[in-house]
Coordinates of C-alpha atoms and ligand atoms in Angstrom, one line a residue:
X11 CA 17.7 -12.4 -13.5
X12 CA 16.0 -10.8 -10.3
X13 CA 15.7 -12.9 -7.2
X14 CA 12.6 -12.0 -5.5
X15 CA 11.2 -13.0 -2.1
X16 CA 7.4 -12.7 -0.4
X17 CA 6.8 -12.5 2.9
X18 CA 2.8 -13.4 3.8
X19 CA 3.7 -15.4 0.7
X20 CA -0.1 -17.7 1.5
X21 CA -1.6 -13.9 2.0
X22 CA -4.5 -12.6 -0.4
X23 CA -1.4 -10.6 -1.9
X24 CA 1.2 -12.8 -1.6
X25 CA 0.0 -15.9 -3.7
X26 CA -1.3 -12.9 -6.5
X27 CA 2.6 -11.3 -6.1
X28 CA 4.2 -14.9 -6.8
X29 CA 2.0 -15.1 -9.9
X30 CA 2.8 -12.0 -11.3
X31 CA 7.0 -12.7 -10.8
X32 CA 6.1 -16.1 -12.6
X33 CA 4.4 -14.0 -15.2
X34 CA 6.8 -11.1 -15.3
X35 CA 9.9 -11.5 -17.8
X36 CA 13.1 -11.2 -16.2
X37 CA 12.1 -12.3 -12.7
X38 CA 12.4 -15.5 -10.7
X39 CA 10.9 -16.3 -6.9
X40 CA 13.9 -16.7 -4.6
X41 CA 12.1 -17.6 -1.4
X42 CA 9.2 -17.5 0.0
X43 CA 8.1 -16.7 3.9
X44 CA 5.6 -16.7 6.3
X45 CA 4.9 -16.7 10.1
X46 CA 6.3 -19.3 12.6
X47 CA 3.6 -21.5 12.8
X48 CA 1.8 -21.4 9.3
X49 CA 0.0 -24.5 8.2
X50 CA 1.4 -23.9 4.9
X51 CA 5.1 -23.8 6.4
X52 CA 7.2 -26.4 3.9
X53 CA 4.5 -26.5 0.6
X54 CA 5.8 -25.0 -2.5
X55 CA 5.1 -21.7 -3.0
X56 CA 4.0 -21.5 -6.9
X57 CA 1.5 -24.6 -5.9
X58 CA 0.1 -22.5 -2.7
X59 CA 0.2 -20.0 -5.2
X60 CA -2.0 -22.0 -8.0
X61 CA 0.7 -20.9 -10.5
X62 CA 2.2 -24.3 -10.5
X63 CA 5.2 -25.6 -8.9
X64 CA 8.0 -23.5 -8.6
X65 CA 10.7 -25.5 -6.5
X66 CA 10.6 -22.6 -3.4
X67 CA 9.3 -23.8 -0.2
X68 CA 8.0 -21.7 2.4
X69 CA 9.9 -21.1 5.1
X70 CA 9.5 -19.0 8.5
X71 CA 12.8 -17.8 8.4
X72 CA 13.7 -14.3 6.8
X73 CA 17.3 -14.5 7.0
X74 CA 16.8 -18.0 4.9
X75 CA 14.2 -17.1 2.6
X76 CA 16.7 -14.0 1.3
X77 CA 19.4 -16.6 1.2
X78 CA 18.6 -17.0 -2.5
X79 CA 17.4 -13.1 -2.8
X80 CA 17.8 -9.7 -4.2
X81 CA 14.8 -8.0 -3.4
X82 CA 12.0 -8.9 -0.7
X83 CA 8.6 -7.6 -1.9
X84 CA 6.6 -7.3 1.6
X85 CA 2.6 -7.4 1.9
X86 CA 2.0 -7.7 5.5
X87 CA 1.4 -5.6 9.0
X88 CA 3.1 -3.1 9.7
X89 CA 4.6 -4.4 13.1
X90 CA 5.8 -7.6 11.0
X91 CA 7.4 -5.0 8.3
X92 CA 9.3 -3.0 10.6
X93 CA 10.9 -6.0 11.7
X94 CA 11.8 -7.1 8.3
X95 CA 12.7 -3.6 6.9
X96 CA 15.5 -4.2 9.8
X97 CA 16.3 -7.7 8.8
X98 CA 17.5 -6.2 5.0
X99 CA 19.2 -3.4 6.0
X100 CA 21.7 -5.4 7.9
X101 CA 21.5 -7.8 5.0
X102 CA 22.1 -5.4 2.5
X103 CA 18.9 -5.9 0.6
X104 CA 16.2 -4.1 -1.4
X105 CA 12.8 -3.9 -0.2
X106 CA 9.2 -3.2 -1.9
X107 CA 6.9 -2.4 1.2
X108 CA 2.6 -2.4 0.4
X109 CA 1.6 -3.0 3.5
X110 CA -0.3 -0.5 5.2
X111 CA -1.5 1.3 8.6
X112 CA 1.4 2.6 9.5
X113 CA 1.6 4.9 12.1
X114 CA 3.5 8.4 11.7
X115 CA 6.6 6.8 14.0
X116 CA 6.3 3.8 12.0
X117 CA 6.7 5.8 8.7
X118 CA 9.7 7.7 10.2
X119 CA 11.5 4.1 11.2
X120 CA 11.1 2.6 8.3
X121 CA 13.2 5.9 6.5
X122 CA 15.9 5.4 9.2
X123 CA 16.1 2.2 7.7
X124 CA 16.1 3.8 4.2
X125 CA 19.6 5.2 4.7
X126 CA 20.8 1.6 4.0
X127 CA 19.2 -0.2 1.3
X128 CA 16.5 1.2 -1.4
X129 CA 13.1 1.0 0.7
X130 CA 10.1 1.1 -2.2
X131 CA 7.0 1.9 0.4
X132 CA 3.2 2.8 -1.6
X133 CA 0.3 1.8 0.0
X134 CA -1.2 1.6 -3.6
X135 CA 0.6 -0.3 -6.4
X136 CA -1.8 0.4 -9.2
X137 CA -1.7 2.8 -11.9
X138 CA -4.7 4.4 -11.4
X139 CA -4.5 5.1 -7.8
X140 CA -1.4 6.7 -8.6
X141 CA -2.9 8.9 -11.4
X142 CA -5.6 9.3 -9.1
X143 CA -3.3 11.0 -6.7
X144 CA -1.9 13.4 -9.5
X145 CA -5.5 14.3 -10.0
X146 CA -6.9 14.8 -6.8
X147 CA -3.9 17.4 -6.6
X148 CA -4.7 19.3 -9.6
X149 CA -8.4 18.9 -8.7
X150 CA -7.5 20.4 -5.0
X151 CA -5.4 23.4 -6.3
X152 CA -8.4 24.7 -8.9
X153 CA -11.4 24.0 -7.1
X154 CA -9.5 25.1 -3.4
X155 CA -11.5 26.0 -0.1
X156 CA -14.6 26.6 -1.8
X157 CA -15.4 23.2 -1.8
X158 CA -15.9 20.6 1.5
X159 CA -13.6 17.5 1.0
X160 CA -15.1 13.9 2.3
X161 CA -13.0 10.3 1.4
X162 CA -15.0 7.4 1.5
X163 CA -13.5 3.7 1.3
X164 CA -14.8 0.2 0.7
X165 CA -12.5 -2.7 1.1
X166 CA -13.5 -6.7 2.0
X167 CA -14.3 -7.7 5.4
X168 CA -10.8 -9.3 6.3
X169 CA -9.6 -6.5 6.2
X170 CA -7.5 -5.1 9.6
X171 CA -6.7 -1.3 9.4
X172 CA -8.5 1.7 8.9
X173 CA -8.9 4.1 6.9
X174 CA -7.0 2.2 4.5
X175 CA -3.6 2.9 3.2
X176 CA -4.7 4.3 -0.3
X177 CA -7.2 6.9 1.5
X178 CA -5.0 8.1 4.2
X179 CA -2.6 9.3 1.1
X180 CA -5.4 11.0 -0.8
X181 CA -6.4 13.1 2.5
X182 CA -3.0 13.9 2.6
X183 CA -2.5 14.5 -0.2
X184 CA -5.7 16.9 -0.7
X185 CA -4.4 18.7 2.1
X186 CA -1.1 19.5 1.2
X187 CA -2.3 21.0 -2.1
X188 CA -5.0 23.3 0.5
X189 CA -2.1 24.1 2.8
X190 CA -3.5 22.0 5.1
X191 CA -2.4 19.7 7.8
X192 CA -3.9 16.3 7.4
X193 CA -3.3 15.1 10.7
X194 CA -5.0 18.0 12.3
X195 CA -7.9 18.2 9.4
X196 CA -9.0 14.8 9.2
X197 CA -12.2 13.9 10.8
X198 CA -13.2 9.9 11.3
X199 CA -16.2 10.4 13.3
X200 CA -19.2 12.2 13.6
X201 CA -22.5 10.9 16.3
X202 CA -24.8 12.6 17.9
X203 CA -24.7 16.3 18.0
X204 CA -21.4 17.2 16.5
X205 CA -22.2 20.6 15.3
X206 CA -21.9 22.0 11.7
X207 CA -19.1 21.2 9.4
X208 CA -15.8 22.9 9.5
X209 CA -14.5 24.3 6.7
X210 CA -11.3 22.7 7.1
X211 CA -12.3 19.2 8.0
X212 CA -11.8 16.5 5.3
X213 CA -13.7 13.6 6.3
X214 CA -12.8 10.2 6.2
X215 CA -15.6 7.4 5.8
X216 CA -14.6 3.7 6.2
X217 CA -17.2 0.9 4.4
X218 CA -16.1 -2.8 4.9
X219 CA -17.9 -6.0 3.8
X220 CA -17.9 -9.4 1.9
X221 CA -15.2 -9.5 -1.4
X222 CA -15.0 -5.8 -2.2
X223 CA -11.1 -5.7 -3.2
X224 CA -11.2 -1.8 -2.9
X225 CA -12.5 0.8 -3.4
X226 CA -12.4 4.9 -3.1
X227 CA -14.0 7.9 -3.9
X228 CA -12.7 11.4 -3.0
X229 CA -15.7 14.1 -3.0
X230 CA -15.5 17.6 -4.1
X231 CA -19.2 19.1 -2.8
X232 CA -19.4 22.7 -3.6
X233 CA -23.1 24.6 -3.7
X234 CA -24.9 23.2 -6.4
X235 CA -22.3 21.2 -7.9
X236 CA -20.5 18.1 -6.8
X237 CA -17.2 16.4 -8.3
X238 CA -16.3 12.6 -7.3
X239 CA -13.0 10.9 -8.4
X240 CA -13.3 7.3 -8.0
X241 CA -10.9 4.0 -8.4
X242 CA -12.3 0.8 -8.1
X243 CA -10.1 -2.2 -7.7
X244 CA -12.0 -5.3 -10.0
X245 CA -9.1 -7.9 -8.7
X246 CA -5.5 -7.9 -6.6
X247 CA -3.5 -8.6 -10.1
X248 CA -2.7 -4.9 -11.0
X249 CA -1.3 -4.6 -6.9
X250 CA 1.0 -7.2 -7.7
X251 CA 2.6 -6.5 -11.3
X252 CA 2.5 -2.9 -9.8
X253 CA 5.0 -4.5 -7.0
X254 CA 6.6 -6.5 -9.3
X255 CA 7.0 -3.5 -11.3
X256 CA 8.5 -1.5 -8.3
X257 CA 11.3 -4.5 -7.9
X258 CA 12.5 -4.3 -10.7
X259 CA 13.1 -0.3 -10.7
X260 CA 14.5 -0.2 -7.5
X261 CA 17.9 -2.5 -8.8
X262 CA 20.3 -0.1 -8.7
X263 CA 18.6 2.6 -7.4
X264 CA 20.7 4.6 -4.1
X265 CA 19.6 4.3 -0.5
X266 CA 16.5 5.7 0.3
X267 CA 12.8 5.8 0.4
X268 CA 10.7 5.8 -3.0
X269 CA 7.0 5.3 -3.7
X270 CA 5.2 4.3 -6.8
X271 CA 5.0 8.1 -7.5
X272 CA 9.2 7.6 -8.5
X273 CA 8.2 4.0 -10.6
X274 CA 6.0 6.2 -12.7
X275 CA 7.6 8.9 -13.5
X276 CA 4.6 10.7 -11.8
X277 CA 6.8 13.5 -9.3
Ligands
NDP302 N1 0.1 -1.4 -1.4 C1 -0.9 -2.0 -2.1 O1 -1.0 -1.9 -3.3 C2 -1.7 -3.0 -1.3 C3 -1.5 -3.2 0.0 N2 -2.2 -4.1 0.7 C4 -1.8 -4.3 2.1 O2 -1.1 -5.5 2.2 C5 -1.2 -6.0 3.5 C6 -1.6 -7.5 3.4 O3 -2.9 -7.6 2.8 P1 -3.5 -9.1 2.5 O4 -2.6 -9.8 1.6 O5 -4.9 -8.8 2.1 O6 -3.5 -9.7 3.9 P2 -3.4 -11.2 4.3 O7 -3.8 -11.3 5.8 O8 -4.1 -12.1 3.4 O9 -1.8 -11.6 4.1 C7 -0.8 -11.3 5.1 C8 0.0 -12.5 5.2 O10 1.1 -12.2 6.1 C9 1.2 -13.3 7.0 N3 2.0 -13.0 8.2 C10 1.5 -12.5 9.4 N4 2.6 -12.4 10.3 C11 3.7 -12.7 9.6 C12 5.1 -12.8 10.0 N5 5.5 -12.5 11.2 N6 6.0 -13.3 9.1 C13 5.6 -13.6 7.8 N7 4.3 -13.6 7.4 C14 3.3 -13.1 8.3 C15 -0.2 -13.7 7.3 O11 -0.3 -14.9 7.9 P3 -1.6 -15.2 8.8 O12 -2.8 -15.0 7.9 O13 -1.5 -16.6 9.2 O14 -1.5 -14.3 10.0 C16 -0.8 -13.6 5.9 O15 -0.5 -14.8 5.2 C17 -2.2 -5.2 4.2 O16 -1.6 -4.2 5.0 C18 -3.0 -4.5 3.0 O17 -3.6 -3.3 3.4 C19 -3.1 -4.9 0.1 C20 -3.4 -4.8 -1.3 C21 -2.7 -3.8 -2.1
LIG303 O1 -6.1 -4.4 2.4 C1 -6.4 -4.3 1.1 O2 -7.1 -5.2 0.6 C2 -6.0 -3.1 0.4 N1 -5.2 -2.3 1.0 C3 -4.6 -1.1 0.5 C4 -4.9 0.1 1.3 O3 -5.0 0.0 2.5 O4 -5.0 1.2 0.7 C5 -4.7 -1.0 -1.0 C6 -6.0 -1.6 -1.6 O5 -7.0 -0.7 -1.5 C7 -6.3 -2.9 -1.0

């Protein structure tokens, strides 16, 4: 059996990620964390959850809620992840990361961290996304600079960083298969007058408002022709059995950083 803690276990993800362990075969919660201070500090978990009880209260403690641990699956903020990815390496745990916004440093701390323990970090668990990713590649490579590249993403109003996670690592990865740099391509803004287009810009448009779980489109706009690829998230299940998915593969797996890219067989 695989002992699994959430942290930002009474988060939009985290009471989704506790169903889907209930759900998953193999798979038990082990503990269950959230901030100091949380009004839902001592309730049971599985209740919070609305999977019914499953005997693991939440705590505000790390080092206590991976007492009973193999794996900590991690849907946060990145500031509150680089502390935990710390916490399991000196434990000597596994960790599944989805939380997103991560600055370039950040990304680069959380690998030191990698040399360690196994560190699983995707800011999309789904399938599609990660097809999507494969296909926005192959779609890159045949249609190349011919065609101007703009991202556009929708996600709910609670939501706290932007560009989100999921488009950030399309850009990318549209600009790796142009032989482009994404950092120095990427364009969030344009007011007033900006001048033409670049060639080489990819633009990055952000939507947010009410329930929308997520949502993203990837444009291909040549002249007279248009290509969108689009994935559109109907509910935060597939997120979590995609996490749940992710602990399971990375038992046994060697030190070192992984995505859902490696869970899929998708490299
Ligand atoms: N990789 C993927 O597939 C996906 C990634 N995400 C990402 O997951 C993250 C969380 O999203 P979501 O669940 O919607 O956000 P929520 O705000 O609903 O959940 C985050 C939870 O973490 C808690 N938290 C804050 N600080 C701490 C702390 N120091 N210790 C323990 N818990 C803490 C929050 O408590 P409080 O609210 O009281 O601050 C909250 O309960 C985001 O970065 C999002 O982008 C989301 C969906 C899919
Ligand atoms: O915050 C969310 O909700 C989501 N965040 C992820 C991201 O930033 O890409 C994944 C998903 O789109 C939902």
């Amino acid at each position: 059996m695989i002992r699994v803690a959430v942290v930002g276990a009474a988060g939009r993800m985290g009471g989704r990620i506790i169903t889907a362990i209930k759900e998953a075969e193999g798979l038990e919660l082990g503990g269950a964390i959230e901030r100091p201070g949380h009004a839902m500090l001592g309730q049971d978990a599985g209740s919070l959850a609305g999977c019914g009880p499953l005997e693991v209260a939440i705590v505000d403690s790390l080092e206590e809620g991976l007492k009973s641990a193999d794996v900590l699956i991690d849907f946060t903020f990145p500031e509150v992840t680089l502390k935990n990815v710390a916490v399991c390496a000196r434990l000597g745990k596994m960790i599944v990361i989805g939380s997103t916004g991560f600055t370039p440093e950040q990304r680069a701390e959380v690998a030191g961290h990698a040399r360690k323990i196994p560190v699983l970090l995707a800011p999309n668990m789904s399938v599609g996304v990660n097809a999507c990713f494969k296909l926005l590649k192959e779609a890159a490579q045949i249609l190349g600079d011919g065609f101007d590249v703009e991202i556009v993403e929708l996600h709910h109003n609670k939501k706290k960083d932007s560009p989100s996670g999921t488009a950030v690592r399309m850009g990318e990865v549209v600009a790796d298969a142009l032989g482009r740099d994404y950092n120095k391509v990427a364009n969030f803004h344009r007011e007033g007058m900006c001048g033409e287009r670049s060639k080489e810009e990819i633009g990055m448009q952000t939507v947010r408002g009410g329930d929308i779980v997520g949502e993203h489109t990837v444009y291909f706009i040549g002249m007279g022709e248009r290509i969108e690829i689009t994935h559109r998230a109907m509910s935060r299940d597939m997120f979590a059995r995609g996490a749940v998915r992710a602990a399971t593969w990375l038992q046994g797996q060697a030190p070192g950083m992984y995505d859902m890219q490696d869970v899929l067989g998708l490299r």
